[in-house]
Coordinates of C-alpha atoms in Angstrom, one line a residue:
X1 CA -92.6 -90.0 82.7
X2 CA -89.2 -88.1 82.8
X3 CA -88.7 -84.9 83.4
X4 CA -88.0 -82.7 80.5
X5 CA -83.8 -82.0 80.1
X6 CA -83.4 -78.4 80.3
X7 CA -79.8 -77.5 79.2
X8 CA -80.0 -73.9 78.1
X9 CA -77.2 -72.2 76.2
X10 CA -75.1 -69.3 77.9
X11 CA -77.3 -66.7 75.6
X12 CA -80.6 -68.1 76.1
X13 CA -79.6 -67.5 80.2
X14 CA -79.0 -64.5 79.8
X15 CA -81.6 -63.6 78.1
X16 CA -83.9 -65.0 80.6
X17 CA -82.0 -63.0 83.1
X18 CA -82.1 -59.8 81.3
X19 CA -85.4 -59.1 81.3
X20 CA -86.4 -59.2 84.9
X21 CA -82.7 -57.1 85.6
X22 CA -84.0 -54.6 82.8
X23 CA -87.7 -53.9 84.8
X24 CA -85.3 -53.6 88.1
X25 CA -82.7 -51.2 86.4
X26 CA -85.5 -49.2 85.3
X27 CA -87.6 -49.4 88.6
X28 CA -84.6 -48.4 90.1
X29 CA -83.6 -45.7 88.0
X30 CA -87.0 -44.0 88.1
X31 CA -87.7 -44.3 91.8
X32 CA -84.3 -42.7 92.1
X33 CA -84.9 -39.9 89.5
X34 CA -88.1 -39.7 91.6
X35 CA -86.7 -39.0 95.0
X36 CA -84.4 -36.6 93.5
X37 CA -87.3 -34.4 92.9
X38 CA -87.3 -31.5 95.2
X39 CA -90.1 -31.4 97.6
X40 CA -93.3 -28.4 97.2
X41 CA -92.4 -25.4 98.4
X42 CA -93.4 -24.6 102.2
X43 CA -91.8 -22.7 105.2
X44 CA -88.4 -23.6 106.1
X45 CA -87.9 -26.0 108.3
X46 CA -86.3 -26.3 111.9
X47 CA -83.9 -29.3 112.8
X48 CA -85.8 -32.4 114.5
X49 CA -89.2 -30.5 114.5
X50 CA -89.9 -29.6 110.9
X51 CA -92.6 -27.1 110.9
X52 CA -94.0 -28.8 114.1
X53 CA -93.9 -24.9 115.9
X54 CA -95.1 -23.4 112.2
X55 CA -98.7 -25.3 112.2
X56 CA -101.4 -23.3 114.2
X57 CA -103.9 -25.0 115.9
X58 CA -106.7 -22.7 115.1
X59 CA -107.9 -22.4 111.7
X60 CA -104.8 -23.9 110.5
X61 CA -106.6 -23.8 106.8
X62 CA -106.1 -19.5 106.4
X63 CA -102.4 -20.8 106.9
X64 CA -102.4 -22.7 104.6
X65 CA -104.0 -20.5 102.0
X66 CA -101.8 -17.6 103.2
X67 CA -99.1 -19.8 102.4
X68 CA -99.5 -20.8 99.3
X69 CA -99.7 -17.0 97.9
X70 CA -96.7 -16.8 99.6
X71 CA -94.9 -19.4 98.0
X72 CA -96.5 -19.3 95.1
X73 CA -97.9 -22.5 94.5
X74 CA -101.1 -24.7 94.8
X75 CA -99.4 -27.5 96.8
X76 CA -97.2 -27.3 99.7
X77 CA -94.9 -29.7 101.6
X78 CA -94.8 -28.8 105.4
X79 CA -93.2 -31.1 107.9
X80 CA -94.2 -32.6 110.7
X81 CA -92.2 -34.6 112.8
X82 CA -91.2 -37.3 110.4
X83 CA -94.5 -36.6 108.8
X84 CA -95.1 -35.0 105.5
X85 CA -97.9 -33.0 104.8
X86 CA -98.7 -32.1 101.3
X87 CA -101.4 -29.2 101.2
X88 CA -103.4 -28.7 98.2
X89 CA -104.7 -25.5 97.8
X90 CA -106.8 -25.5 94.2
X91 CA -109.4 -27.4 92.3
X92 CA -106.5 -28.5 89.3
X93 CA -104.3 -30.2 92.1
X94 CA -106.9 -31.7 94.0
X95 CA -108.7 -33.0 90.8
X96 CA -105.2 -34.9 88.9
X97 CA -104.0 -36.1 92.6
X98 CA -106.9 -36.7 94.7
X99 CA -109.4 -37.7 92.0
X100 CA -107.7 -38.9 88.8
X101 CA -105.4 -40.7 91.3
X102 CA -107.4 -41.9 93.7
X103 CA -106.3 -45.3 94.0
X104 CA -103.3 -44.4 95.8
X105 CA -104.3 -40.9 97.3
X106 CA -107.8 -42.7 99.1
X107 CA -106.4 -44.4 102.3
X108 CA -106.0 -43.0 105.6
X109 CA -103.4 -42.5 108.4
X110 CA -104.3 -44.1 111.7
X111 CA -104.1 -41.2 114.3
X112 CA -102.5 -42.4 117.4
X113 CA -105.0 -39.7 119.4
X114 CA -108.2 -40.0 117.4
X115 CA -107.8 -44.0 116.5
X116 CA -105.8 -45.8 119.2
X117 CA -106.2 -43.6 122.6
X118 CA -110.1 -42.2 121.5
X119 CA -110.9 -45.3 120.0
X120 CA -112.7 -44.0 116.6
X121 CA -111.1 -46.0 114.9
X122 CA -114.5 -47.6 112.9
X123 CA -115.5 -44.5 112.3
X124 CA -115.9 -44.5 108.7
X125 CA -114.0 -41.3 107.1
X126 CA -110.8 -42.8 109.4
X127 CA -111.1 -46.4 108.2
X128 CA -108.2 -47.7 105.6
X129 CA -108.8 -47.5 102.2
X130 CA -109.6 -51.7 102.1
X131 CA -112.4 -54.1 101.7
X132 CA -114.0 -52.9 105.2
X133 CA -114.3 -49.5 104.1
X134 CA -115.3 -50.5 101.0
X135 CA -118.2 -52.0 102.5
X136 CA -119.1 -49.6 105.2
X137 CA -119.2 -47.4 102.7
X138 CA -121.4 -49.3 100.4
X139 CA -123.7 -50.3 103.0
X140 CA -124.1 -46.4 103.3
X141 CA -124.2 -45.5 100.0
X142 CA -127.4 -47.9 99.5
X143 CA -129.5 -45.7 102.1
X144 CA -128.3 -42.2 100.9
X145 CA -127.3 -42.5 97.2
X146 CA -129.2 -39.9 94.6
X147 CA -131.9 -42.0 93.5
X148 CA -132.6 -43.1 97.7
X149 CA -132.5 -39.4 98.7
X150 CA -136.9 -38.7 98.2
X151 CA -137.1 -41.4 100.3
X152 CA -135.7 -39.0 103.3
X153 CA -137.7 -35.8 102.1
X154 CA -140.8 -36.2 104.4
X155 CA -139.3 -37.7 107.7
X156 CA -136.4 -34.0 106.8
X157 CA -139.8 -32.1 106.5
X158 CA -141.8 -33.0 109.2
X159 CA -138.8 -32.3 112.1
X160 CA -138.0 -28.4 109.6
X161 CA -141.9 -27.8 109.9
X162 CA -142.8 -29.7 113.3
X163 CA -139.8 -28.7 115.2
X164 CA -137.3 -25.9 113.9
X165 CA -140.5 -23.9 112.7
X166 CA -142.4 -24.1 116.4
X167 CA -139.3 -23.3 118.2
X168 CA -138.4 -20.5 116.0
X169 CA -142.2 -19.2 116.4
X170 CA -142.4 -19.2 120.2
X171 CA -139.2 -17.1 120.5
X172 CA -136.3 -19.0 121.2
X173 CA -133.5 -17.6 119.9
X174 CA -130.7 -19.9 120.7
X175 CA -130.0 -20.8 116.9
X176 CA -127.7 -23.0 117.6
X177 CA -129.1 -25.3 120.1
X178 CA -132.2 -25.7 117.9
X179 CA -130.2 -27.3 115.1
X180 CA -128.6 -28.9 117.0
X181 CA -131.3 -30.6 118.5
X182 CA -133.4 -30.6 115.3
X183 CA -130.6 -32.2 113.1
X184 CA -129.7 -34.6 115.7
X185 CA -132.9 -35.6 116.2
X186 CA -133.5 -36.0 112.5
X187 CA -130.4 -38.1 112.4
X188 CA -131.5 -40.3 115.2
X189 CA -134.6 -41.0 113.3
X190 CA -133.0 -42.1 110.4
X191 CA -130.1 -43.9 111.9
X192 CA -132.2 -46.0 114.5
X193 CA -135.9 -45.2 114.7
X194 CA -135.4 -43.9 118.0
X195 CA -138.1 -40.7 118.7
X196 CA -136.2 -37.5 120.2
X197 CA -137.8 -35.7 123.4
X198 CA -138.5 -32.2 122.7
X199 CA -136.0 -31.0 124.9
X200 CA -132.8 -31.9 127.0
X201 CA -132.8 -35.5 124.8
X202 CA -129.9 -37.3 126.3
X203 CA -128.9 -39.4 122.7
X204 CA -128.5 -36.2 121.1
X205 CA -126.4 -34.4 124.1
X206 CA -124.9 -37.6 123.9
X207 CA -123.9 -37.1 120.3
X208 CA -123.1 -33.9 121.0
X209 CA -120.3 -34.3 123.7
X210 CA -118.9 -37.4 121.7
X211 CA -118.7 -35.5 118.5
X212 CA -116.7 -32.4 120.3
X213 CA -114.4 -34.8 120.8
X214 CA -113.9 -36.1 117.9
X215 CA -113.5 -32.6 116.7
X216 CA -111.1 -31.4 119.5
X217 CA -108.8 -34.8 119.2
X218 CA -109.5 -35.1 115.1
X219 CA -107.7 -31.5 114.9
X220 CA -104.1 -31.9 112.4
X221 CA -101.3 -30.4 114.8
X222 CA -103.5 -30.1 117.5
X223 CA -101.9 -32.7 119.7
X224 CA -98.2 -33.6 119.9
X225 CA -99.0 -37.4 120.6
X226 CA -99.5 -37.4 116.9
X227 CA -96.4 -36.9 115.7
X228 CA -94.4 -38.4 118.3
X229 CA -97.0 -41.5 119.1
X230 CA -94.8 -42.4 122.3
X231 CA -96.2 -40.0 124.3
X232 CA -99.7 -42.1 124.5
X233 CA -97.6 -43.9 127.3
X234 CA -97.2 -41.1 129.3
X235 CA -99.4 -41.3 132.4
X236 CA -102.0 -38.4 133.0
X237 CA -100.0 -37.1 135.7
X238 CA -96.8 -36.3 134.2
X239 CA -96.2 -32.6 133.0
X240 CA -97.6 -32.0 129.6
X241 CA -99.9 -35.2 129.6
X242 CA -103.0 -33.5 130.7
X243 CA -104.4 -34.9 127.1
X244 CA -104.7 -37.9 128.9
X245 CA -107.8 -36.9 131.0
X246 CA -109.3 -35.7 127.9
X247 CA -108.8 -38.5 126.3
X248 CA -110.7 -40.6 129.0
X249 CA -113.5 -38.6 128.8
X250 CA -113.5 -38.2 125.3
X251 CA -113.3 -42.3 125.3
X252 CA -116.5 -42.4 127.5
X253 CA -118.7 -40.4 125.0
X254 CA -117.4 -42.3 122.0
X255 CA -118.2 -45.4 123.5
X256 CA -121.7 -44.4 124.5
X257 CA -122.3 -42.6 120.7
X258 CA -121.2 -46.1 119.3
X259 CA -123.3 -48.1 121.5
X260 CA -126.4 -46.8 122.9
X261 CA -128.8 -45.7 120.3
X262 CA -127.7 -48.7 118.4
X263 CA -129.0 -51.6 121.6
X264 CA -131.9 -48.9 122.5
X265 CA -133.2 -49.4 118.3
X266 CA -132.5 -53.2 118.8
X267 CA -135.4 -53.2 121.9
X268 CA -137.2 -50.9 119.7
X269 CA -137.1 -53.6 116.6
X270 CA -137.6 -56.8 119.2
X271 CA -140.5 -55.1 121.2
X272 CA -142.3 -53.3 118.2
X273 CA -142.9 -50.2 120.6
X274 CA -143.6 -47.1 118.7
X275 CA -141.0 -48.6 115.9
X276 CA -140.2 -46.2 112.9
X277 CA -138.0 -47.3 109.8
X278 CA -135.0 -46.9 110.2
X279 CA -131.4 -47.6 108.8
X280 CA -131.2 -50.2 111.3
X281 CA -133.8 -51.7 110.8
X282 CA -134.0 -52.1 107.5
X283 CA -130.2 -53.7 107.2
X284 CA -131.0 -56.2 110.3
X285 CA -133.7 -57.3 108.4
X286 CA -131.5 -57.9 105.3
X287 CA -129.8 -60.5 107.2
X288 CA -130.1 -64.2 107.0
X289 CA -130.3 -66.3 110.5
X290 CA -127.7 -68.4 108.6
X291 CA -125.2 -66.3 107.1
X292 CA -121.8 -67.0 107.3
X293 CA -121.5 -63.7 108.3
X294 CA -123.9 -62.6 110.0
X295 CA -121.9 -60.9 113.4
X296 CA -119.8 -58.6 111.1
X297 CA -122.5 -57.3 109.5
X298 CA -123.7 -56.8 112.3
X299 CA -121.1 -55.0 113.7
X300 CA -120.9 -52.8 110.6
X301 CA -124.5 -52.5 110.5
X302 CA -123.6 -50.9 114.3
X303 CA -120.7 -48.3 112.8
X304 CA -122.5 -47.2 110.0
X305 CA -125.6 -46.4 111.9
X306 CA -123.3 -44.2 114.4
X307 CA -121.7 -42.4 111.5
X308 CA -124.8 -41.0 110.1
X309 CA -125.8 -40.2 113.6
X310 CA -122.2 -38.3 114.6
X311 CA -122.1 -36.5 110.9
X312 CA -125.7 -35.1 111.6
X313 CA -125.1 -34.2 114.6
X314 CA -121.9 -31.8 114.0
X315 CA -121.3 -31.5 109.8
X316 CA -124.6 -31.1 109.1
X317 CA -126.0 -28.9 111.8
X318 CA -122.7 -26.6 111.3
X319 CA -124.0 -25.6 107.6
X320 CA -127.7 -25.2 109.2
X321 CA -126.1 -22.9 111.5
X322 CA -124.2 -21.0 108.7
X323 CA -127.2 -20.3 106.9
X324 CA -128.8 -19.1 109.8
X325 CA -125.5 -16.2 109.8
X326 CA -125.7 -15.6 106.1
X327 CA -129.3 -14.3 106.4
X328 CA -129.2 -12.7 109.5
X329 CA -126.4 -10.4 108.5
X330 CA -127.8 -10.1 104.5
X331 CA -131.3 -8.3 104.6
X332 CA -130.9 -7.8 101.2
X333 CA -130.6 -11.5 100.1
X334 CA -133.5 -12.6 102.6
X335 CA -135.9 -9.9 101.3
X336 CA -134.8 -10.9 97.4
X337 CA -135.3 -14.8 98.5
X338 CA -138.8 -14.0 100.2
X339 CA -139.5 -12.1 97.2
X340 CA -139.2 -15.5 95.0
X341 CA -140.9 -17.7 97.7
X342 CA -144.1 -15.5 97.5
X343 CA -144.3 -15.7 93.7
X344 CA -143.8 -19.4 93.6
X345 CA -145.3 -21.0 96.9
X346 CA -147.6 -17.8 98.1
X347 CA -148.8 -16.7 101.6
X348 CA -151.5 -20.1 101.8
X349 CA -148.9 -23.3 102.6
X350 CA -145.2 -24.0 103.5
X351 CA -142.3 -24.7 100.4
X352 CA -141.6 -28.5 100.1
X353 CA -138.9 -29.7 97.8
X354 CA -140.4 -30.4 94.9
X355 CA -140.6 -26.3 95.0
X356 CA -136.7 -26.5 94.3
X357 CA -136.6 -26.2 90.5
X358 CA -138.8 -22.8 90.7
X359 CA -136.9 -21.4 93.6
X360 CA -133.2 -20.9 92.0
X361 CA -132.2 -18.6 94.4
X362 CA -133.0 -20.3 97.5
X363 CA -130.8 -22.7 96.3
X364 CA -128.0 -20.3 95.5
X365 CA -128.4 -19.1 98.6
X366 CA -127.6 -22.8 99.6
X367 CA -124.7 -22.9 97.0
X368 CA -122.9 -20.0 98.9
X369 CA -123.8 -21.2 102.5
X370 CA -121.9 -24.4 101.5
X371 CA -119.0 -22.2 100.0
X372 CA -119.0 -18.9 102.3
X373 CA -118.8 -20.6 105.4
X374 CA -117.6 -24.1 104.9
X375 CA -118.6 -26.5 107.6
X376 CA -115.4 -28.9 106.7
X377 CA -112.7 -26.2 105.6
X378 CA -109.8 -28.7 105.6
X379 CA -111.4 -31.7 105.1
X380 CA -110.5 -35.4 106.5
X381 CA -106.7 -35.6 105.5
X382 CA -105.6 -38.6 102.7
X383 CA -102.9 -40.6 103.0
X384 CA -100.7 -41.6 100.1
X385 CA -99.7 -45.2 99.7
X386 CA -97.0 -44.8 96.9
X387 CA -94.3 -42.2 95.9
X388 CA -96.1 -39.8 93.3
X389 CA -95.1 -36.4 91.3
X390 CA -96.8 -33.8 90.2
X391 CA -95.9 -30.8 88.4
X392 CA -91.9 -31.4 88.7
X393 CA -92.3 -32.1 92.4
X394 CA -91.5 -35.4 94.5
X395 CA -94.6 -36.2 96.8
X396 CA -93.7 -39.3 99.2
X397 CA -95.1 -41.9 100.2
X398 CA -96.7 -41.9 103.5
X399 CA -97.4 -38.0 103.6
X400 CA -101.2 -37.1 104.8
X401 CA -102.9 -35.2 102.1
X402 CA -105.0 -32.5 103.0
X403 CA -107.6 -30.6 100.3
X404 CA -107.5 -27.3 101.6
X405 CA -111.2 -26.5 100.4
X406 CA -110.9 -23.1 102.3
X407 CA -108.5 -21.9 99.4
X408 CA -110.2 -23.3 96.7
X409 CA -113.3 -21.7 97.5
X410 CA -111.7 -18.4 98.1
X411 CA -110.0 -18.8 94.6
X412 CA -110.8 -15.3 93.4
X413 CA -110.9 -16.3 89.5
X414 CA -113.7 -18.8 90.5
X415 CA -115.4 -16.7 92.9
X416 CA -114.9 -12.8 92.6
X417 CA -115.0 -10.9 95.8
X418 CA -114.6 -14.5 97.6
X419 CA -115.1 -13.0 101.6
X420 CA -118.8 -11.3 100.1
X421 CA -121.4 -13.5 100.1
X422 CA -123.2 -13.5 97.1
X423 CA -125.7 -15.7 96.1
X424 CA -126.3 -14.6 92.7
X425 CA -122.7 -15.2 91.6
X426 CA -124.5 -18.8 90.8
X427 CA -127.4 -17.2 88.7
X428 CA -127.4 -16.2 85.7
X429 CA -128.9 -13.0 84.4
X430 CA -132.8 -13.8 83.8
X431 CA -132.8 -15.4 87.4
X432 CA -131.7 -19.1 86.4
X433 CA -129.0 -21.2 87.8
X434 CA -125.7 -21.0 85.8
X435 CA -124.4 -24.7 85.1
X436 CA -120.8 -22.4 84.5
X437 CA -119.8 -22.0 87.8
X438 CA -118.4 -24.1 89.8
X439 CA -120.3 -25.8 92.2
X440 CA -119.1 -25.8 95.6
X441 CA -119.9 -29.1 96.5
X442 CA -116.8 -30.5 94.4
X443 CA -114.8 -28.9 97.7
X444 CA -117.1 -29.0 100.4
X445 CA -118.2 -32.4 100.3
X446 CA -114.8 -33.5 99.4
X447 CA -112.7 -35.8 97.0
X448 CA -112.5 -38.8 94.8
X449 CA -113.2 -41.7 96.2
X450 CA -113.5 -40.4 99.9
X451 CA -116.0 -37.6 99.1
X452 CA -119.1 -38.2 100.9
X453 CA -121.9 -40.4 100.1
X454 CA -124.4 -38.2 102.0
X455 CA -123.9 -35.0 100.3
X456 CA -127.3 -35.4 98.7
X457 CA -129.3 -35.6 101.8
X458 CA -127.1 -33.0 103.3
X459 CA -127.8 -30.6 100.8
X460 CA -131.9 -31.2 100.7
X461 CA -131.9 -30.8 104.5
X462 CA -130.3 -27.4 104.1
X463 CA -132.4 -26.2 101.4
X464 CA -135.5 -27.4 103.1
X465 CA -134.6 -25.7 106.5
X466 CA -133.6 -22.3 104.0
X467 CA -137.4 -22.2 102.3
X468 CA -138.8 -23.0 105.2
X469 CA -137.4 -20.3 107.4
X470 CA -137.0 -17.5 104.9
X471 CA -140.6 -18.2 104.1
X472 CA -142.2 -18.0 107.6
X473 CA -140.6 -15.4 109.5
X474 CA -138.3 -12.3 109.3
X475 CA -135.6 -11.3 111.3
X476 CA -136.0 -8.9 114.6
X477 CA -132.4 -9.1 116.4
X478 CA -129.5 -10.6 116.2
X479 CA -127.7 -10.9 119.8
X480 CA -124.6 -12.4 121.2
X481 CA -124.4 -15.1 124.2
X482 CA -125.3 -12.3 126.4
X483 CA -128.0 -10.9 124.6
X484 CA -125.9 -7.8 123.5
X485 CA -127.5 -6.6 120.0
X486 CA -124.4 -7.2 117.4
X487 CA -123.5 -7.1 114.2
X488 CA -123.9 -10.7 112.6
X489 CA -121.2 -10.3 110.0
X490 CA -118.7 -9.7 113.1
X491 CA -119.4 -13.1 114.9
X492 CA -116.3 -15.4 115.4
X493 CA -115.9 -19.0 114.5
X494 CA -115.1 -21.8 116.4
X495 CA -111.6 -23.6 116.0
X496 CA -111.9 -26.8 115.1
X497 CA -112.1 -29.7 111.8
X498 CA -115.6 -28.3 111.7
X499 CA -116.3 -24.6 111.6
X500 CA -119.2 -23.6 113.5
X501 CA -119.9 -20.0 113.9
X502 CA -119.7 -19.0 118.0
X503 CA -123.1 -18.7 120.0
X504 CA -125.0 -16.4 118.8
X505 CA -129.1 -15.5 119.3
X506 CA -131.7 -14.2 116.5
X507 CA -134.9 -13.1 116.9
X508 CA -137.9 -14.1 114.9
X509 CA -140.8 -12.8 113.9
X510 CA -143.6 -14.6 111.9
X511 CA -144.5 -13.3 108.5
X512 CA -148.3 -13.8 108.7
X513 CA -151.1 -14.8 111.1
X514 CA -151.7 -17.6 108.4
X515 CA -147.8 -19.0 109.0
X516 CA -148.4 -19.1 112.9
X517 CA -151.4 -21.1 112.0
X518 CA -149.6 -24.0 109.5
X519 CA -146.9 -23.6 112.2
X520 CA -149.0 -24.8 115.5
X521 CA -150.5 -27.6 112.8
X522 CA -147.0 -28.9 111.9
X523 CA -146.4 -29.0 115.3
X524 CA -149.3 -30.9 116.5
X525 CA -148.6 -33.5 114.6
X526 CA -144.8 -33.7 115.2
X527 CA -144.0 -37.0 117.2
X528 CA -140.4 -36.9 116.6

């Protein structure tokens, strides 16, 4: 059978032509019109450099918000290099770019310091928007969604009663160790089913040094080798490469985050010694000898575990540690939230969190922990994957995306009196929650398809730890590192992606004879 003859008139050719010319004219003519845009606003730029020399590298995030006023405008184009950075500074921008276009705001830009020289690069908030991350975060999602969160309440209460409480109760006042510890430990128990030691555990200082990397090395504009990814060449003894060392050691404690707890929970799993449930555990078991598959699940069964292990260890205990500072320098919130606690859960047992619905202002309290201090200010940058506008303005493609949360949570027409913290701006007037304000979690948890799949559990464990506290003991001192009585409201923060407040110590004293009694109980029982 012949082929068909296909002799087409002059018109009919080019009118198959046209068509496909027409789509290219117009592509053409709008990607140009695009470009022609003018950039956002931002601070003027130096040849080569940019605003390279304009981009602190401590809390670069009050920049960013300062900026903005100054220019006027909720999203900023700054320079780096030959990398854009487009800042967004309020809820509208972050909801129409990062939200209603997430499918091209929701990737990720490989950092040559964090990614390449670190090696985080499985980490799961620096993965690719793809199929991998799709998965990693799905995987995650099945352990921590809403509906999965109860299942975490009573391993989260028994280390708040059987640990925090105790430690609290026999004086120690180094806040910030025991959350540390506490969170990490709680973390490590969920993650792998391994059992913390009540002090000095080596998985959790473990998790701590490898974390404080990632932090220090995670930092935008921190590190030069960034922008001008060359550099990573440069051997360790050349002037200006002392990142290199870092980076080594930095490399050491990833590597030991990543694979440690995760071999030490397969022994525990094969061996049956003193084995808890665990994330693990529970996905191992979900695999089939004869999957085709079966060693990359593996492996992300591995970087997921690690993930909720690192975020516990530094996010997490961060907004502990802030609501430890927000009580400390508030008497009058603490003696209006112990007020509630006695009406509702009395002088007899310790709050649990089915207590939450009739304790609205322990969970405002919560509400402006999360937006007062703001463990993740600047959030994980995005990186876009095509040439956008917005609002007049040519965004490229290829900038990293950062939601300045800082700013939007010190939007004053939101939040009146944004540097006070009040927790009743959430209540309304008979006491209640008010579903009209915004909830802070839309910026502190973060955006569109990236925001994170934990926030749930985050936010129980913080709540928990708040009743717990505010309802055992009251506040004696609050001390520097050196033991010097200070004024809470006046202690510094950390640099950093995560803000944690600087060392500081507070003294406790319990409420009752009866609390030091359900205190000792909790923590006879406590087995980590």
């Amino acid at each position: 059978m012949g082929l068909p003859d296909l002799q087409l008139s002059l018109p009919q050719v080019l009118a198959a032509l046209g068509i496909p010319l027409a789509v290219l004219y117009t592509f053409t003519r709008l990607s140009r019109r695009r470009s022609e845009l003018p950039l956002p606003p931002g601070p003027p730029k130096r040849f080569l450099l940019g605003n390279l020399l304009d981009i602190p590298k401590e809390f670069p995030y009050v920049t960013y918000t300062n900026w903005g006023k100054e220019y006027d405008s909720d999203i900023l184009h700054v320079q780096a290099g030959k990398t854009s950075l487009i800042i967004i500074n309020s809820f509208e921008a972050a909801n129409a770019l990062l939200e209603k276009r997430s499918l091209i705001y929701s990737s990720r830009k490989q950092s040559t310091l964090l990614g390449k020289l670190v090696g985080w690069g499985w980490i799961m908030s620096a993965l690719p928007y793809g199929d991998h991350w799709r998965r990693s975060r799905s995987l995650f999602q099945r352990h921590f969604n809403t509906h999965k969160d109860a299942i975490h309440h009573p391993r989260q209460m028994r280390f708040v009663r059987g640990y925090l409480l105790p430690k609290l109760l026999e004086g120690s006042d180094r806040v910030d160790q025991i959350v540390r510890h506490m969170v990490g430990g709680l973390s490590l128990s969920v993650a792998y089913g391994i059992r913390i030691k009540r002090e000095n555990d080596p998985y959790v200082h473990l998790g701590e040094a490898a974390v404080d990397g990632l932090v220090q090395a995670g930092t935008p504009g921190r590190y030069l080798v960034d922008s001008i990814p060359i550099l990573r060449y440069i051997p360790s003894w050349f002037p200006g490469a002392g990142f290199q060392e870092e980076v080594r050691r930095w490399r050491e404690f990833q590597e030991g985050l990543h694979e440690k707890p995760f071999h030490e929970a397969l022994r525990l799993i094969e061996e049956s010694e003193g084995a808890q449930s665990s994330f693990v555990a529970t996905c191992l078991g979900n695999i089939s000898e004869t999957s085709p598959d079966k060693q990359y699940r593996h492996e992300l069964i591995k970087d997921v575990a690690a993930v909720i292990f690192a975020a516990g260890v530094d996010t997490l205990a961060a907004s502990v540690e802030a609501f430890f500072l927000a009580i400390a320098s508030h008497p009058e919130v603490r003696r209006r939230a112990q007020a509630e606690l006695d009406k509702v859960v009395g002088a007899d047992r310790l709050p649990t969190i089915e207590d939450m619905e009739e304790l609205p202002f322990i969970t405002a309290i919560v509400k402006e922990t999360l937006r007062w201090v703001l463990a993740l200010p600047a959030r994980v940058p995005h990186f876009l994957t095509e040439d956008d506008t917005y609002k007049g303005y040519h965004i490229p493609k290829n900038s990293i995306v950062v939601g300045n949360a800082w700013a939007m949570l010190r939007n004053e027409e939101d939040y009146p009196e944004p540097d006070t913290f009040k927790p009743e701006r959430f209540l309304n007037a008979d006491g209640s929650l008010n579903p009209n304000v915004r909830d802070p979690a839309t910026a502190a948890f973060g955006f569109g398809r990236r925001m994170c799949p934990g926030k749930d559990y985050a936010f129980s464990i913080v709540w928990l730890a708040a009743a717990s506290v505010l309802s055992s003991f009251d506040v004696v001192d609050v001390t520097d590192e050196n033991g010097v009585t200070t004024d809470p409201g006046k202690i510094p923060f950390r640099t950093g992606i995560v803000r944690h407040p600087d060392h500081f110590r507070i003294k406790f004293k319990a409420r009752s004879r009866t609390v030091e009694e359900l205190i000792d109980g909790e923590e006879e029982r406590f087995q980590g």
